[in-house]
């Protein structure tokens, strides 16, 4: 991935100088390649004969063990698949911490991938902190996450932060085109908020664009007073609250941009600009901002056990009030 080349070069330079940090915190939005970067680094550190650029050869005995998922010096730590909490428990950290105290079995390094690190529960984070404070030489702890603000400051301060940013749009489109020729990559990349790997993954879902259209049409129907909010919220729930909230956030962002500029430099939904522009001119900006805040707050609750249908119904009813105010010119009162 060309947008991570500079990061890769810095990591390899640190390795060559024997200054590679024992704790790495690789962060960035969903779909920018941070996990691919972390795994490539792990493979590089465990390979017997990496290339001059530090890439794993893919042929040596260690690389074959990595490909088979059985390398003894690669430890992967994640949430308990049998737990509903989605958290990484303390037992998982204790288990690898016991192994971490040992020297590498085959390679020069032992690599621990903790993903997603922001799902460490409090007890697990405290146990990890002790390992970070007393590292073993030639052990690299690689924490990967999208919400690193959830991690305790004590852990963040003991790791080298490696942010993986959203790449330049032209660079991302060029990379996507090299993977598969598609005329709709520009739209799909916008819908993926500029994250190329997310756009690539979502392109495999043939229903994704149709569902996005249903979400946007439903929002417009409610605003025009032509659709029942509860019924439309039910359709949204069938698609999935996570997807709907993501699209709603992007749509509201577009409406706010179009409210201040007829031709904004960037829109998440450029193919529906005319529909959105007509609505944007009638919306009260303050009410729209408050509604966007509600969407973002609701999205943050996505990992909770709250009833998703009720959350979407509440949003749809709130939007109906804003739409009515826009039609009558009485202002908005979204709370």
PDB file of C-alpha atoms in Angstrom, residues 73-297:
ATOM      1  CA  UNK A  73       6.901 -16.589  18.165  1.00  0.00           C
ATOM      2  CA  UNK A  74       3.751 -14.884  16.891  1.00  0.00           C
ATOM      3  CA  UNK A  75       1.073 -14.421  19.535  1.00  0.00           C
ATOM      4  CA  UNK A  76      -2.313 -12.958  18.594  1.00  0.00           C
ATOM      5  CA  UNK A  77      -4.549 -11.584  21.316  1.00  0.00           C
ATOM      6  CA  UNK A  78      -8.168 -10.575  20.707  1.00  0.00           C
ATOM      7  CA  UNK A  79     -11.648 -10.674  22.228  1.00  0.00           C
ATOM      8  CA  UNK A  80     -13.007 -13.926  23.551  1.00  0.00           C
ATOM      9  CA  UNK A  81     -15.145 -15.245  20.643  1.00  0.00           C
ATOM     10  CA  UNK A  82     -17.533 -16.910  23.111  1.00  0.00           C
ATOM     11  CA  UNK A  83     -18.119 -13.725  25.086  1.00  0.00           C
ATOM     12  CA  UNK A  84     -20.949 -11.320  24.266  1.00  0.00           C
ATOM     13  CA  UNK A  85     -19.005  -8.367  25.669  1.00  0.00           C
ATOM     14  CA  UNK A  86     -16.503  -8.253  22.811  1.00  0.00           C
ATOM     15  CA  UNK A  87     -13.788  -7.420  25.332  1.00  0.00           C
ATOM     16  CA  UNK A  88     -10.255  -8.757  25.649  1.00  0.00           C
ATOM     17  CA  UNK A  89     -10.205 -10.344  29.118  1.00  0.00           C
ATOM     18  CA  UNK A  90      -7.369 -10.363  31.615  1.00  0.00           C
ATOM     19  CA  UNK A  91      -6.811 -14.114  31.139  1.00  0.00           C
ATOM     20  CA  UNK A  92      -5.778 -13.516  27.522  1.00  0.00           C
ATOM     21  CA  UNK A  93      -3.158 -10.997  28.609  1.00  0.00           C
ATOM     22  CA  UNK A  94      -1.921 -13.183  31.451  1.00  0.00           C
ATOM     23  CA  UNK A  95      -1.529 -16.120  29.082  1.00  0.00           C
ATOM     24  CA  UNK A  96       0.691 -14.271  26.625  1.00  0.00           C
ATOM     25  CA  UNK A  97       2.524 -12.413  29.424  1.00  0.00           C
ATOM     26  CA  UNK A  98       3.660 -15.785  30.737  1.00  0.00           C
ATOM     27  CA  UNK A  99       4.887 -16.716  27.261  1.00  0.00           C
ATOM     28  CA  UNK A 100       6.314 -13.229  26.772  1.00  0.00           C
ATOM     29  CA  UNK A 101       8.763 -13.810  29.622  1.00  0.00           C
ATOM     30  CA  UNK A 102      10.363 -16.600  27.586  1.00  0.00           C
ATOM     31  CA  UNK A 103      12.961 -16.027  24.910  1.00  0.00           C
ATOM     32  CA  UNK A 104      11.912 -16.420  21.271  1.00  0.00           C
ATOM     33  CA  UNK A 105      11.651 -20.049  20.216  1.00  0.00           C
ATOM     34  CA  UNK A 106      12.936 -19.772  16.643  1.00  0.00           C
ATOM     35  CA  UNK A 107      13.214 -16.216  15.414  1.00  0.00           C
ATOM     36  CA  UNK A 108      15.149 -13.201  16.648  1.00  0.00           C
ATOM     37  CA  UNK A 109      11.928 -11.621  17.899  1.00  0.00           C
ATOM     38  CA  UNK A 110       8.726 -12.539  19.617  1.00  0.00           C
ATOM     39  CA  UNK A 111       5.782 -10.516  18.278  1.00  0.00           C
ATOM     40  CA  UNK A 112       2.456  -9.992  20.034  1.00  0.00           C
ATOM     41  CA  UNK A 113      -0.460  -8.564  18.021  1.00  0.00           C
ATOM     42  CA  UNK A 114      -3.226  -7.152  20.241  1.00  0.00           C
ATOM     43  CA  UNK A 115      -6.259  -6.342  18.124  1.00  0.00           C
ATOM     44  CA  UNK A 116      -8.419  -4.401  18.707  1.00  0.00           C
ATOM     45  CA  UNK A 117      -6.448  -2.965  21.604  1.00  0.00           C
ATOM     46  CA  UNK A 118      -9.262  -0.566  22.501  1.00  0.00           C
ATOM     47  CA  UNK A 119     -11.312  -3.603  23.570  1.00  0.00           C
ATOM     48  CA  UNK A 120      -8.989  -4.431  26.473  1.00  0.00           C
ATOM     49  CA  UNK A 121     -11.059  -4.351  29.647  1.00  0.00           C
ATOM     50  CA  UNK A 122      -9.715  -2.480  32.655  1.00  0.00           C
ATOM     51  CA  UNK A 123      -8.154  -5.505  34.310  1.00  0.00           C
ATOM     52  CA  UNK A 124      -6.527  -6.621  31.043  1.00  0.00           C
ATOM     53  CA  UNK A 125      -5.167  -3.121  30.430  1.00  0.00           C
ATOM     54  CA  UNK A 126      -3.626  -3.074  33.895  1.00  0.00           C
ATOM     55  CA  UNK A 127      -1.998  -6.457  33.305  1.00  0.00           C
ATOM     56  CA  UNK A 128      -0.644  -5.286  29.946  1.00  0.00           C
ATOM     57  CA  UNK A 129       0.788  -2.154  31.554  1.00  0.00           C
ATOM     58  CA  UNK A 130       3.058  -4.257  33.745  1.00  0.00           C
ATOM     59  CA  UNK A 131       4.436  -6.029  30.663  1.00  0.00           C
ATOM     60  CA  UNK A 132       5.014  -2.708  28.912  1.00  0.00           C
ATOM     61  CA  UNK A 133       6.831  -1.360  31.960  1.00  0.00           C
ATOM     62  CA  UNK A 134       9.120  -4.400  32.176  1.00  0.00           C
ATOM     63  CA  UNK A 135       9.649  -5.484  28.565  1.00  0.00           C
ATOM     64  CA  UNK A 136      11.776  -8.420  27.524  1.00  0.00           C
ATOM     65  CA  UNK A 137      14.389  -7.700  24.901  1.00  0.00           C
ATOM     66  CA  UNK A 138      13.440  -8.728  21.375  1.00  0.00           C
ATOM     67  CA  UNK A 139       9.749  -8.763  22.188  1.00  0.00           C
ATOM     68  CA  UNK A 140       7.550  -6.374  20.204  1.00  0.00           C
ATOM     69  CA  UNK A 141       4.044  -5.660  21.453  1.00  0.00           C
ATOM     70  CA  UNK A 142       1.941  -4.305  18.607  1.00  0.00           C
ATOM     71  CA  UNK A 143      -1.378  -2.760  19.661  1.00  0.00           C
ATOM     72  CA  UNK A 144      -3.863  -2.072  16.864  1.00  0.00           C
ATOM     73  CA  UNK A 145      -7.019  -0.031  17.176  1.00  0.00           C
ATOM     74  CA  UNK A 146      -9.386   2.598  15.862  1.00  0.00           C
ATOM     75  CA  UNK A 147     -10.490   4.138  19.168  1.00  0.00           C
ATOM     76  CA  UNK A 148      -7.173   4.439  20.964  1.00  0.00           C
ATOM     77  CA  UNK A 149      -8.594   7.201  23.178  1.00  0.00           C
ATOM     78  CA  UNK A 150     -10.262   4.389  25.111  1.00  0.00           C
ATOM     79  CA  UNK A 151      -6.876   3.054  26.164  1.00  0.00           C
ATOM     80  CA  UNK A 152      -5.471   4.291  29.481  1.00  0.00           C
ATOM     81  CA  UNK A 153      -3.010   7.156  29.093  1.00  0.00           C
ATOM     82  CA  UNK A 154      -0.424   5.054  30.903  1.00  0.00           C
ATOM     83  CA  UNK A 155      -0.481   2.494  28.078  1.00  0.00           C
ATOM     84  CA  UNK A 156      -0.493   5.088  25.296  1.00  0.00           C
ATOM     85  CA  UNK A 157       2.488   6.870  26.839  1.00  0.00           C
ATOM     86  CA  UNK A 158       4.547   3.666  26.848  1.00  0.00           C
ATOM     87  CA  UNK A 159       4.020   2.935  23.175  1.00  0.00           C
ATOM     88  CA  UNK A 160       5.295   4.550  20.019  1.00  0.00           C
ATOM     89  CA  UNK A 161       2.194   5.942  18.325  1.00  0.00           C
ATOM     90  CA  UNK A 162       2.045   5.088  14.619  1.00  0.00           C
ATOM     91  CA  UNK A 163      -0.960   6.793  13.011  1.00  0.00           C
ATOM     92  CA  UNK A 164      -2.036   5.474   9.617  1.00  0.00           C
ATOM     93  CA  UNK A 165      -3.929   8.314   7.937  1.00  0.00           C
ATOM     94  CA  UNK A 166      -6.523   8.401   5.195  1.00  0.00           C
ATOM     95  CA  UNK A 167      -4.520   8.505   1.939  1.00  0.00           C
ATOM     96  CA  UNK A 168      -4.759  11.144  -0.744  1.00  0.00           C
ATOM     97  CA  UNK A 169      -7.868  10.447  -2.841  1.00  0.00           C
ATOM     98  CA  UNK A 170      -5.975  10.210  -6.137  1.00  0.00           C
ATOM     99  CA  UNK A 171      -3.508   7.765  -4.615  1.00  0.00           C
ATOM    100  CA  UNK A 172      -6.302   5.690  -3.136  1.00  0.00           C
ATOM    101  CA  UNK A 173      -8.209   5.586  -6.437  1.00  0.00           C
ATOM    102  CA  UNK A 174      -5.084   4.540  -8.306  1.00  0.00           C
ATOM    103  CA  UNK A 175      -4.529   1.692  -5.862  1.00  0.00           C
ATOM    104  CA  UNK A 176      -8.148   0.568  -6.087  1.00  0.00           C
ATOM    105  CA  UNK A 177      -8.044   0.627  -9.889  1.00  0.00           C
ATOM    106  CA  UNK A 178      -4.954  -1.595  -9.778  1.00  0.00           C
ATOM    107  CA  UNK A 179      -6.897  -4.122  -7.713  1.00  0.00           C
ATOM    108  CA  UNK A 180     -10.024  -4.201  -9.876  1.00  0.00           C
ATOM    109  CA  UNK A 181     -11.284  -1.966 -12.709  1.00  0.00           C
ATOM    110  CA  UNK A 182     -14.557  -0.320 -11.647  1.00  0.00           C
ATOM    111  CA  UNK A 183     -16.186   2.872 -12.851  1.00  0.00           C
ATOM    112  CA  UNK A 184     -17.768   3.519  -9.461  1.00  0.00           C
ATOM    113  CA  UNK A 185     -14.586   3.578  -7.340  1.00  0.00           C
ATOM    114  CA  UNK A 186     -14.820   7.372  -6.733  1.00  0.00           C
ATOM    115  CA  UNK A 187     -18.302   7.014  -5.224  1.00  0.00           C
ATOM    116  CA  UNK A 188     -17.435   3.885  -3.273  1.00  0.00           C
ATOM    117  CA  UNK A 189     -14.312   5.536  -1.848  1.00  0.00           C
ATOM    118  CA  UNK A 190     -16.378   8.519  -0.690  1.00  0.00           C
ATOM    119  CA  UNK A 191     -18.901   6.196   0.947  1.00  0.00           C
ATOM    120  CA  UNK A 192     -15.994   4.478   2.702  1.00  0.00           C
ATOM    121  CA  UNK A 193     -14.861   7.876   4.033  1.00  0.00           C
ATOM    122  CA  UNK A 194     -11.683   7.700   1.955  1.00  0.00           C
ATOM    123  CA  UNK A 195     -10.489   4.350   3.355  1.00  0.00           C
ATOM    124  CA  UNK A 196      -9.339   2.190   0.392  1.00  0.00           C
ATOM    125  CA  UNK A 197      -9.440  -1.227   2.058  1.00  0.00           C
ATOM    126  CA  UNK A 198     -12.923  -0.533   3.346  1.00  0.00           C
ATOM    127  CA  UNK A 199     -14.039   0.508  -0.152  1.00  0.00           C
ATOM    128  CA  UNK A 200     -12.511  -2.668  -1.577  1.00  0.00           C
ATOM    129  CA  UNK A 201     -14.250  -4.882   0.982  1.00  0.00           C
ATOM    130  CA  UNK A 202     -17.616  -3.184   0.589  1.00  0.00           C
ATOM    131  CA  UNK A 203     -17.442  -3.423  -3.208  1.00  0.00           C
ATOM    132  CA  UNK A 204     -17.898  -7.170  -2.822  1.00  0.00           C
ATOM    133  CA  UNK A 205     -21.340  -6.503  -1.323  1.00  0.00           C
ATOM    134  CA  UNK A 206     -23.575  -6.045  -4.354  1.00  0.00           C
ATOM    135  CA  UNK A 207     -26.472  -4.783  -2.218  1.00  0.00           C
ATOM    136  CA  UNK A 208     -24.513  -2.035  -0.488  1.00  0.00           C
ATOM    137  CA  UNK A 209     -25.254   0.809  -2.929  1.00  0.00           C
ATOM    138  CA  UNK A 210     -28.927  -0.152  -3.190  1.00  0.00           C
ATOM    139  CA  UNK A 211     -29.243  -0.128   0.599  1.00  0.00           C
ATOM    140  CA  UNK A 212     -27.513   3.237   0.781  1.00  0.00           C
ATOM    141  CA  UNK A 213     -30.085   4.543  -1.686  1.00  0.00           C
ATOM    142  CA  UNK A 214     -32.908   3.190   0.486  1.00  0.00           C
ATOM    143  CA  UNK A 215     -31.432   4.949   3.518  1.00  0.00           C
ATOM    144  CA  UNK A 216     -31.140   8.269   1.717  1.00  0.00           C
ATOM    145  CA  UNK A 217     -34.556   8.006   0.075  1.00  0.00           C
ATOM    146  CA  UNK A 218     -36.122   7.275   3.442  1.00  0.00           C
ATOM    147  CA  UNK A 219     -34.499  10.322   4.984  1.00  0.00           C
ATOM    148  CA  UNK A 220     -35.765  12.497   2.126  1.00  0.00           C
ATOM    149  CA  UNK A 221     -39.292  11.028   2.347  1.00  0.00           C
ATOM    150  CA  UNK A 222     -39.485  11.862   6.040  1.00  0.00           C
ATOM    151  CA  UNK A 223     -38.181  15.394   5.456  1.00  0.00           C
ATOM    152  CA  UNK A 224     -40.815  15.947   2.763  1.00  0.00           C
ATOM    153  CA  UNK A 225     -43.602  14.616   4.977  1.00  0.00           C
ATOM    154  CA  UNK A 226     -44.266  11.729   2.606  1.00  0.00           C
ATOM    155  CA  UNK A 227     -43.105   8.793   4.714  1.00  0.00           C
ATOM    156  CA  UNK A 228     -43.981   7.371   8.116  1.00  0.00           C
ATOM    157  CA  UNK A 229     -40.884   7.663  10.352  1.00  0.00           C
ATOM    158  CA  UNK A 230     -41.548   4.452  12.290  1.00  0.00           C
ATOM    159  CA  UNK A 231     -42.077   2.428   9.107  1.00  0.00           C
ATOM    160  CA  UNK A 232     -38.909   3.812   7.536  1.00  0.00           C
ATOM    161  CA  UNK A 233     -36.969   3.156  10.741  1.00  0.00           C
ATOM    162  CA  UNK A 234     -38.116  -0.466  10.471  1.00  0.00           C
ATOM    163  CA  UNK A 235     -36.675  -0.695   6.958  1.00  0.00           C
ATOM    164  CA  UNK A 236     -33.447   0.825   8.212  1.00  0.00           C
ATOM    165  CA  UNK A 237     -33.226  -1.704  11.010  1.00  0.00           C
ATOM    166  CA  UNK A 238     -33.500  -4.546   8.495  1.00  0.00           C
ATOM    167  CA  UNK A 239     -30.421  -3.151   6.734  1.00  0.00           C
ATOM    168  CA  UNK A 240     -28.537  -2.782  10.022  1.00  0.00           C
ATOM    169  CA  UNK A 241     -28.187   0.100  12.446  1.00  0.00           C
ATOM    170  CA  UNK A 242     -24.420   0.309  12.029  1.00  0.00           C
ATOM    171  CA  UNK A 243     -24.595   0.896   8.279  1.00  0.00           C
ATOM    172  CA  UNK A 244     -27.564   3.246   8.545  1.00  0.00           C
ATOM    173  CA  UNK A 245     -25.946   5.430  11.207  1.00  0.00           C
ATOM    174  CA  UNK A 246     -22.755   5.645   9.180  1.00  0.00           C
ATOM    175  CA  UNK A 247     -24.681   6.747   6.087  1.00  0.00           C
ATOM    176  CA  UNK A 248     -26.865   9.171   8.053  1.00  0.00           C
ATOM    177  CA  UNK A 249     -23.781  10.843   9.488  1.00  0.00           C
ATOM    178  CA  UNK A 250     -22.363  11.298   5.986  1.00  0.00           C
ATOM    179  CA  UNK A 251     -25.672  12.584   4.601  1.00  0.00           C
ATOM    180  CA  UNK A 252     -26.015  15.169   7.372  1.00  0.00           C
ATOM    181  CA  UNK A 253     -22.445  16.262   6.784  1.00  0.00           C
ATOM    182  CA  UNK A 254     -23.278  16.779   3.107  1.00  0.00           C
ATOM    183  CA  UNK A 255     -26.429  18.758   3.986  1.00  0.00           C
ATOM    184  CA  UNK A 256     -24.458  21.066   6.251  1.00  0.00           C
ATOM    185  CA  UNK A 257     -21.796  21.600   3.584  1.00  0.00           C
ATOM    186  CA  UNK A 258     -24.405  22.320   0.916  1.00  0.00           C
ATOM    187  CA  UNK A 259     -26.133  24.740   3.262  1.00  0.00           C
ATOM    188  CA  UNK A 260     -23.123  27.054   3.166  1.00  0.00           C
ATOM    189  CA  UNK A 261     -21.698  26.314  -0.293  1.00  0.00           C
ATOM    190  CA  UNK A 262     -23.490  25.342  -3.491  1.00  0.00           C
ATOM    191  CA  UNK A 263     -20.423  23.472  -4.771  1.00  0.00           C
ATOM    192  CA  UNK A 264     -18.484  22.135  -1.770  1.00  0.00           C
ATOM    193  CA  UNK A 265     -15.082  20.608  -2.569  1.00  0.00           C
ATOM    194  CA  UNK A 266     -16.102  17.280  -1.064  1.00  0.00           C
ATOM    195  CA  UNK A 267     -19.341  15.346  -0.563  1.00  0.00           C
ATOM    196  CA  UNK A 268     -19.814  11.832   0.785  1.00  0.00           C
ATOM    197  CA  UNK A 269     -22.806  11.318  -1.529  1.00  0.00           C
ATOM    198  CA  UNK A 270     -21.955  13.313  -4.675  1.00  0.00           C
ATOM    199  CA  UNK A 271     -24.350  11.327  -6.868  1.00  0.00           C
ATOM    200  CA  UNK A 272     -27.301  12.712  -4.881  1.00  0.00           C
ATOM    201  CA  UNK A 273     -26.124  16.313  -4.720  1.00  0.00           C
ATOM    202  CA  UNK A 274     -29.224  17.806  -6.360  1.00  0.00           C
ATOM    203  CA  UNK A 275     -31.641  16.104  -3.948  1.00  0.00           C
ATOM    204  CA  UNK A 276     -29.553  17.071  -0.954  1.00  0.00           C
ATOM    205  CA  UNK A 277     -28.991  20.652  -2.107  1.00  0.00           C
ATOM    206  CA  UNK A 278     -32.728  21.285  -2.387  1.00  0.00           C
ATOM    207  CA  UNK A 279     -33.255  20.097   1.180  1.00  0.00           C
ATOM    208  CA  UNK A 280     -30.177  21.890   2.543  1.00  0.00           C
ATOM    209  CA  UNK A 281     -31.590  25.285   1.588  1.00  0.00           C
ATOM    210  CA  UNK A 282     -34.622  24.731   3.836  1.00  0.00           C
ATOM    211  CA  UNK A 283     -32.889  23.247   6.861  1.00  0.00           C
ATOM    212  CA  UNK A 284     -32.147  25.210  10.007  1.00  0.00           C
ATOM    213  CA  UNK A 285     -28.346  24.779  10.399  1.00  0.00           C
ATOM    214  CA  UNK A 286     -28.476  24.701  14.198  1.00  0.00           C
ATOM    215  CA  UNK A 287     -31.103  21.939  14.174  1.00  0.00           C
ATOM    216  CA  UNK A 288     -29.101  20.013  11.573  1.00  0.00           C
ATOM    217  CA  UNK A 289     -25.963  20.265  13.706  1.00  0.00           C
ATOM    218  CA  UNK A 290     -27.837  19.003  16.756  1.00  0.00           C
ATOM    219  CA  UNK A 291     -29.282  16.119  14.765  1.00  0.00           C
ATOM    220  CA  UNK A 292     -25.827  15.147  13.475  1.00  0.00           C
ATOM    221  CA  UNK A 293     -24.607  15.167  17.079  1.00  0.00           C
ATOM    222  CA  UNK A 294     -27.450  12.823  18.003  1.00  0.00           C
ATOM    223  CA  UNK A 295     -26.499  10.468  15.166  1.00  0.00           C
ATOM    224  CA  UNK A 296     -22.876  10.386  16.306  1.00  0.00           C
ATOM    225  CA  UNK A 297     -23.907   9.775  19.910  1.00  0.00           C
TER     226      UNK A 297
END
